[in-house]
Amino acid sequence: MWFGTQDYASISQTRHACDQGDQLQSYTWTKYDPREGGVQVIKDARNNVQLTTEFLKVPGGDHGGNWAARIKGEPLDPLQPSRISTIFYLGMEGLGGIDMDTDEEDNGLQGDIKFTGSSPELDDFSIRIVDGPSNTAVTSGPHSEVFKDRIGKSHFMGQPVPAGNIWQAKEFILQSLMKRAQEVIAPYRDPAAGIPDPSFVLQLPDEIYSGSNLYAVQKFFDGEFQFDVFYESASSRQTLSSSTLDEGITALSTSFDQRFNKVFPTPSDYSSKSNKDALETFSQAITSNLIGGVGYFYGNSIINEKFSYEWDEDDEAEDRSASDEKGPRLTEPKKLLTATPSRSFFPRGFYWDEGFHLLHIGAWDNDFGLEILKDWIDLIDDNGWVAREQILGEEARSKVPAEFLTQVPNYANPPTLTVAVTAFINRVKIASLGPSDADLGMDFGMGSSQTPLTEVKTEPGNRSLDPEVATAFLKGIYKPLKRHYDWFRRTQRGQIKQYGRKARSRTEAYRWRGRSDKHVLTSGMDDYPRGPPHAGELHLDLISWMALFSRTMREIAEFIGENDDAISYGEIEKAILDNIEDLHWNEEQQMYCDANVDDDDESYHVCNKGYLSLFPFMLSLLSPDSPHLGAILDVVRDPEQLWSDYGLRSLSASHPEYGTGENYWKGPIWVQMNYLVLGALHNRYAVEEGPYKLRAQEIYRELRKNIIDNVFKEYERTGYVWEQYDPNTGYGQRSHPFTGWTSLVTLILTEKY
Ligand code: 6A9
């Protein structure tokens, strides 16, 4: 963490965790690979400092290896002062301990700082903090007195903190600092004494309490600086030094560039050729941030088995009656390795976001993607349910307003995880058989982006591409996946009785549970217009997701030889496709719609042109010769409807609710939905024979360009990628940096769908 020392006010804006409120100019991993390390650049205009943090993993020994970190800073504006104090802290919870070497603890420590520690998992280790060679002293001006003996000096503290509380380190450390500051400032109450320099007052107390498990080391800088932190695992018998970082980061940077070019090449025929380098830098940054945003979460969460809206009350509620508990309660603790939509605003796992994240992460590192997937699969409970939002433990809860904390065991969210599984299967097939045997889609003038076969298997992260390894993994997750699928079919089933004989299948109709009057949070498209809540309504997006879920389950079953299951998934998929036509197509309006039931028990369509009406097309469920495809493409390409220069709008510009109310899903552009549309075009409608093939190709090219150009332009303009984009101006809006599914732009650029 760090704060400015140019004044006293800056300490109240100490930078620690990612926080939109800090209003940093930008912060981004520029390169990051979880196996190697990475480089992060942080621009803090308020304190006129650009920080670069470098992180390097150094394998060795039997306890997880070593690592090194470099923290360096320089003024953003070299003509202005750049005065900050950095605090590097470490803490340990659970068994084991850390000690700090403090021989001369009189007014700070001069030179290197050393800690030694041990825990059952890490065994013996040491941590050293070493100053860079050229940290500058201030030799003249108003602060020279304070800074003259500062070079190479650290202040520090150590204190005991109860287990489970280290995440609040910032509060503990600042309290300790403020306590000392009160004492130091006392003599200056007399105005005649003048006002002391903040960096003289705002120091840690240079005290270590017995039983300490939280330590902090503070340094003061004015202008350019650098220090390194070395973590050495005793069993590795290695000594790290500054040259480890000098050489390691240079090598990492080169190998990252090379690998990135192979895995996610920016096609040379991309039209904005002049931007190619900048585009590549951008693409590397969003990929690095998605992967750098992966976190490990652990803890209990809040669920409520009994909660129910009136229109959901007739449900069998088997899951809800499973427990006698009433009202919200805490679950057992769970663990989850997961990517996060936005480190600053939604730093936790979200179920349907994760399917998109895993498409991207898996393409970079299959093994890592499967590790994350496995943790999500482990969350599937005995009934087959997974909570939409994973808010595990106190720290995660501290970021969520009370009204959003409780998860309800009959609520769903779009089933996207199996899409990541079939993308993985496809990569396994490409690696062992060659592209012609895999379902690749085709190139039609955008240039090829496939990696040569021979190179695939030797890449890091591709151990799981071995068909035997892949099959074993998939067999391991198949049972819970099937339970999950059955849960969806059972608990989200819709009533078909009000729809007379219209439907060919008497079973396949679906309704999101847990909607409120104005929101269907479970659908993922929170405030998208819908009909009035009713036990008899049927949701087009959900039945479409169920078709895709059935299709992907069939592909998984086929791959691992569950042939009977594969046949029955295929039958369900077919029945669903029939019913999408029978229940959801509205001939007059030439669009797919939700369905609902009125007071006389008559069924009717609820038609809202936008992402919702695209679903059977967007998820590639329609056949390329479907008579309905033309009407859909018209809506897509119509500037009065979904088409904008920046991507497809969530709601038609001609819809009466366009841009109104919360305006979350009533017009703004979402990248993941555009990605789905691009994927449907690229893999199916632009390549398979049909009356709209050329139209689909044209739309694909234009839409792809619009999305890439705008997200890139906004990144350059604002320093961030955003949760969504304004359809009128293209401006990024809402949460940022949002390097969850918005990072799919890398896959769009390199045409991996
Ligand atoms: C709000 C406020 C500090 C909403 O990306 C995650 C989800 C999507 O899955 C969903 O489709 N987002 C989309 O409509 C963000 C949800 C955030 C809910 C919690 C807490 C934080 O205040």
Coordinates of C-alpha atoms in Angstrom, one line a residue, residues 190-480:
D190 CA 1.7 25.4 19.7
P191 CA 1.4 27.2 16.4
A192 CA 4.8 28.8 17.0
A193 CA 6.4 25.4 16.6
G194 CA 5.4 25.4 12.9
I195 CA 3.9 22.5 11.0
P196 CA 6.2 19.5 10.7
D197 CA 6.6 17.6 7.5
P198 CA 4.0 14.8 7.0
S199 CA 6.7 12.2 6.3
F200 CA 8.3 13.1 9.7
V201 CA 4.9 12.5 11.5
L202 CA 3.3 9.7 9.5
Q203 CA 5.7 6.9 10.4
L204 CA 5.2 3.4 11.7
P205 CA 6.3 3.1 15.4
D206 CA 9.4 0.9 14.9
E207 CA 7.9 -1.6 17.4
I208 CA 7.4 -5.4 17.3
Y209 CA 4.9 -6.9 19.8
S210 CA 5.4 -10.4 21.0
G211 CA 3.3 -13.0 19.1
S212 CA 3.2 -10.8 16.0
N213 CA 1.8 -12.3 12.8
L214 CA 1.4 -9.1 10.9
Y215 CA 4.5 -7.1 9.9
A216 CA 4.8 -3.9 7.9
V217 CA 7.9 -2.2 6.5
Q218 CA 7.6 1.5 5.5
K219 CA 9.8 3.5 3.2
F220 CA 9.8 7.1 2.1
F221 CA 10.7 8.3 -1.3
D222 CA 10.9 11.5 -3.2
G223 CA 11.2 10.9 -7.0
E224 CA 12.4 7.8 -8.6
F225 CA 12.9 4.7 -6.4
Q226 CA 13.1 1.0 -6.4
F227 CA 13.2 -1.9 -3.9
D228 CA 13.0 -5.7 -4.2
V229 CA 11.4 -8.4 -2.1
F230 CA 12.8 -11.9 -2.2
Y231 CA 11.0 -14.9 -0.9
E232 CA 13.4 -17.9 -0.5
S233 CA 12.1 -21.3 0.3
A234 CA 14.8 -23.0 2.5
S235 CA 14.5 -26.4 0.7
S236 CA 15.3 -24.8 -2.6
R237 CA 18.8 -23.7 -1.4
Q238 CA 18.7 -20.7 -3.7
T239 CA 19.7 -17.1 -3.0
L240 CA 17.8 -14.6 -5.1
S241 CA 19.3 -11.2 -5.9
S242 CA 18.4 -8.1 -7.9
S243 CA 19.9 -9.7 -11.0
T244 CA 17.5 -12.5 -10.6
L245 CA 14.8 -9.9 -11.3
D246 CA 16.8 -8.0 -13.9
E247 CA 17.3 -11.1 -16.0
G248 CA 14.1 -12.9 -15.1
I249 CA 11.7 -10.1 -16.0
T250 CA 13.5 -9.5 -19.3
A251 CA 13.3 -13.2 -20.2
L252 CA 9.7 -13.4 -19.0
S253 CA 8.7 -10.5 -21.2
T254 CA 10.3 -12.0 -24.3
S255 CA 8.8 -15.4 -23.8
F256 CA 5.4 -13.9 -23.0
D257 CA 5.5 -11.9 -26.3
Q258 CA 6.4 -15.0 -28.3
R259 CA 3.8 -17.2 -26.7
F260 CA 1.1 -14.6 -27.0
N261 CA 1.9 -14.2 -30.7
K262 CA 1.4 -17.9 -31.1
V263 CA -1.7 -18.4 -29.0
F264 CA -3.5 -15.1 -29.7
P265 CA -2.0 -13.6 -32.8
T266 CA -3.4 -10.3 -34.0
P267 CA -4.2 -11.0 -37.6
S268 CA -2.0 -9.1 -40.0
D269 CA -5.0 -8.3 -42.2
Y270 CA -6.9 -6.5 -39.5
S271 CA -7.9 -3.3 -41.1
S272 CA -6.4 -0.9 -38.6
K273 CA -2.9 -2.0 -39.6
S274 CA -1.2 1.1 -38.4
N275 CA -2.4 0.3 -34.9
K276 CA -1.1 -3.2 -34.9
D277 CA 1.5 -2.7 -32.1
A278 CA -0.8 -0.8 -29.9
L279 CA -3.6 -3.3 -30.5
E280 CA -1.2 -6.1 -29.5
T281 CA -0.2 -4.3 -26.3
F282 CA -3.9 -3.8 -25.5
S283 CA -4.7 -7.4 -26.2
Q284 CA -1.9 -8.6 -24.0
A285 CA -3.1 -6.3 -21.2
I286 CA -6.7 -7.5 -21.2
T287 CA -5.7 -11.1 -21.3
S288 CA -3.2 -10.5 -18.5
N289 CA -5.8 -8.7 -16.4
L290 CA -8.4 -11.4 -16.8
I291 CA -5.8 -14.0 -15.7
G292 CA -4.3 -11.7 -13.1
G293 CA -7.8 -11.2 -11.8
V294 CA -8.1 -14.9 -10.8
G295 CA -8.4 -15.2 -7.0
Y296 CA -8.6 -18.0 -4.5
F297 CA -11.6 -17.6 -2.2
Y298 CA -12.4 -19.5 0.9
G299 CA -15.2 -19.2 3.5
N300 CA -18.8 -19.6 4.3
S301 CA -21.7 -17.9 2.5
I302 CA -25.3 -17.0 3.2
I303 CA -28.2 -19.0 1.7
N304 CA -31.9 -19.0 2.3
E305 CA -33.8 -22.2 1.5
K306 CA -37.2 -20.8 2.3
F307 CA -37.3 -17.6 0.4
S308 CA -39.9 -17.5 -2.4
Y309 CA -41.9 -15.1 -4.5
E310 CA -45.6 -15.8 -4.8
W311 CA -45.3 -16.9 -8.5
D312 CA -42.8 -19.5 -7.5
E313 CA -44.7 -20.8 -4.6
D314 CA -46.4 -23.8 -6.3
D315 CA -43.0 -25.3 -7.1
E316 CA -42.2 -28.7 -5.6
A317 CA -39.6 -26.9 -3.7
E318 CA -37.7 -30.1 -3.0
D319 CA -34.5 -28.2 -2.5
R320 CA -36.1 -25.7 -0.2
S321 CA -37.8 -28.2 2.0
A322 CA -34.6 -30.2 2.3
S323 CA -33.7 -28.2 5.4
D324 CA -35.8 -27.3 8.4
E325 CA -33.9 -24.0 8.8
K326 CA -35.9 -20.9 8.3
G327 CA -34.5 -17.7 6.8
P328 CA -31.0 -16.9 5.9
R329 CA -28.2 -19.0 7.3
L330 CA -24.5 -19.6 7.0
T331 CA -23.2 -22.5 5.0
E332 CA -20.1 -24.6 5.6
P333 CA -17.0 -22.9 4.3
K334 CA -16.2 -23.6 0.6
K335 CA -13.1 -22.9 -1.6
L336 CA -13.1 -21.5 -5.1
L337 CA -10.3 -20.6 -7.5
T338 CA -12.1 -18.3 -9.9
A339 CA -11.7 -15.4 -12.3
T340 CA -13.5 -12.2 -11.4
P341 CA -15.5 -9.8 -13.5
S342 CA -14.0 -6.7 -12.0
R343 CA -11.3 -6.6 -9.4
S344 CA -12.4 -3.1 -8.2
F345 CA -16.1 -3.6 -8.0
F346 CA -17.1 -7.3 -8.2
P347 CA -14.1 -9.1 -6.8
R348 CA -15.7 -12.6 -6.5
G349 CA -16.9 -15.4 -8.6
F350 CA -20.0 -15.1 -10.8
Y351 CA -21.4 -18.3 -12.3
W352 CA -22.3 -17.3 -15.9
D353 CA -19.5 -14.9 -16.2
E354 CA -17.1 -17.8 -15.5
G355 CA -18.1 -19.7 -18.6
F356 CA -16.9 -16.8 -20.7
H357 CA -13.8 -16.3 -18.6
L358 CA -12.9 -20.0 -19.1
L359 CA -13.2 -19.8 -22.9
H360 CA -10.4 -17.2 -22.8
I361 CA -8.3 -18.6 -20.0
G362 CA -8.6 -22.2 -21.4
A363 CA -7.3 -21.0 -24.8
W364 CA -4.2 -19.6 -23.0
D365 CA -3.6 -22.4 -20.6
N366 CA -5.8 -25.5 -20.7
D367 CA -4.6 -27.0 -17.5
F368 CA -5.1 -23.8 -15.5
G369 CA -8.6 -23.4 -17.0
L370 CA -9.5 -26.9 -15.9
E371 CA -8.2 -26.3 -12.4
I372 CA -10.7 -23.4 -12.1
L373 CA -13.5 -25.4 -13.8
K374 CA -12.9 -28.2 -11.3
D375 CA -13.5 -25.8 -8.3
W376 CA -16.8 -24.6 -9.8
I377 CA -17.8 -28.2 -10.4
D378 CA -17.1 -29.0 -6.8
L379 CA -19.6 -26.3 -5.8
I380 CA -22.4 -28.3 -7.4
D381 CA -24.4 -29.5 -4.3
D382 CA -26.2 -32.8 -3.7
N383 CA -29.3 -31.4 -5.5
G384 CA -27.3 -30.1 -8.4
W385 CA -27.4 -26.4 -7.5
V386 CA -24.7 -23.8 -7.7
A387 CA -25.2 -20.3 -6.3
R388 CA -25.0 -17.6 -9.0
E389 CA -22.8 -15.3 -7.0
Q390 CA -20.0 -16.8 -4.9
I391 CA -19.5 -14.5 -1.9
L392 CA -17.2 -16.7 0.3
G393 CA -15.9 -15.4 3.6
E394 CA -15.8 -12.0 5.4
E395 CA -13.5 -10.2 3.0
A396 CA -15.7 -11.1 0.0
R397 CA -18.8 -10.1 2.0
S398 CA -17.3 -6.7 2.9
K399 CA -17.7 -5.8 -0.8
V400 CA -21.4 -6.6 -1.1
P401 CA -24.4 -4.6 0.1
A402 CA -26.5 -6.5 2.5
E403 CA -29.5 -6.9 0.2
F404 CA -27.4 -8.9 -2.3
L405 CA -25.7 -11.3 0.1
T406 CA -28.3 -14.1 0.2
Q407 CA -28.3 -16.9 -2.4
V408 CA -31.4 -19.0 -2.9
P409 CA -31.1 -22.7 -3.8
N410 CA -33.8 -22.7 -6.5
Y411 CA -32.3 -19.8 -8.4
A412 CA -30.3 -20.4 -11.6
N413 CA -28.1 -18.4 -13.9
P414 CA -27.3 -19.1 -17.6
P415 CA -25.5 -22.4 -17.8
T416 CA -22.3 -21.4 -19.5
L417 CA -19.7 -23.7 -17.9
T418 CA -20.3 -26.6 -20.3
V419 CA -19.5 -24.3 -23.3
A420 CA -16.0 -23.9 -21.8
V421 CA -15.9 -27.7 -21.5
T422 CA -16.8 -28.3 -25.2
A423 CA -14.3 -25.6 -26.3
F424 CA -11.7 -27.6 -24.3
I425 CA -12.8 -30.9 -26.0
N426 CA -12.4 -29.1 -29.3
R427 CA -8.9 -28.2 -28.5
V428 CA -8.1 -31.8 -27.5
K429 CA -9.4 -32.9 -30.9
I430 CA -7.4 -30.3 -32.8
A431 CA -4.2 -31.3 -30.9
S432 CA -4.6 -35.0 -31.6
L433 CA -6.4 -35.2 -34.9
G434 CA -5.9 -32.0 -36.8
P435 CA -8.2 -29.1 -37.4
S436 CA -10.3 -30.8 -40.1
D437 CA -11.7 -33.3 -37.5
A438 CA -12.7 -30.6 -35.1
D439 CA -15.6 -28.2 -35.2
L440 CA -13.6 -25.1 -36.1
G441 CA -15.8 -22.9 -38.2
M442 CA -13.9 -21.6 -41.2
D443 CA -12.0 -18.6 -42.3
F444 CA -13.5 -16.4 -44.9
G445 CA -11.1 -13.7 -45.6
M446 CA -10.1 -12.6 -42.1
G447 CA -6.9 -14.7 -42.1
S448 CA -6.1 -17.9 -40.3
S449 CA -5.2 -17.9 -36.6
Q450 CA -4.6 -21.5 -35.9
T451 CA -1.4 -22.6 -34.2
P452 CA 0.5 -25.3 -36.1
L453 CA -0.3 -28.7 -34.7
T454 CA 3.2 -29.9 -33.8
E455 CA 3.7 -26.9 -31.5
V456 CA 0.5 -27.3 -29.5
K457 CA 1.5 -30.1 -27.2
T458 CA 4.8 -28.7 -26.0
E459 CA 3.2 -25.4 -24.8
P460 CA 2.9 -25.0 -21.1
G461 CA -0.6 -25.6 -19.8
N462 CA -1.3 -28.3 -22.4
R463 CA -0.8 -31.4 -20.4
S464 CA -4.6 -31.9 -20.3
L465 CA -4.7 -31.9 -24.2
D466 CA -3.5 -35.5 -24.0
P467 CA -6.7 -37.5 -24.9
E468 CA -6.2 -39.8 -21.9
V469 CA -5.7 -37.0 -19.4
A470 CA -8.6 -35.2 -20.9
T471 CA -10.9 -38.2 -20.8
A472 CA -10.0 -39.0 -17.2
F473 CA -10.7 -35.4 -16.2
L474 CA -14.1 -35.3 -18.0
K475 CA -15.1 -38.6 -16.6
G476 CA -14.4 -37.1 -13.2
I477 CA -16.7 -34.1 -13.6
Y478 CA -19.4 -35.9 -15.6
K479 CA -21.5 -37.1 -12.7
P480 CA -21.8 -33.7 -10.9

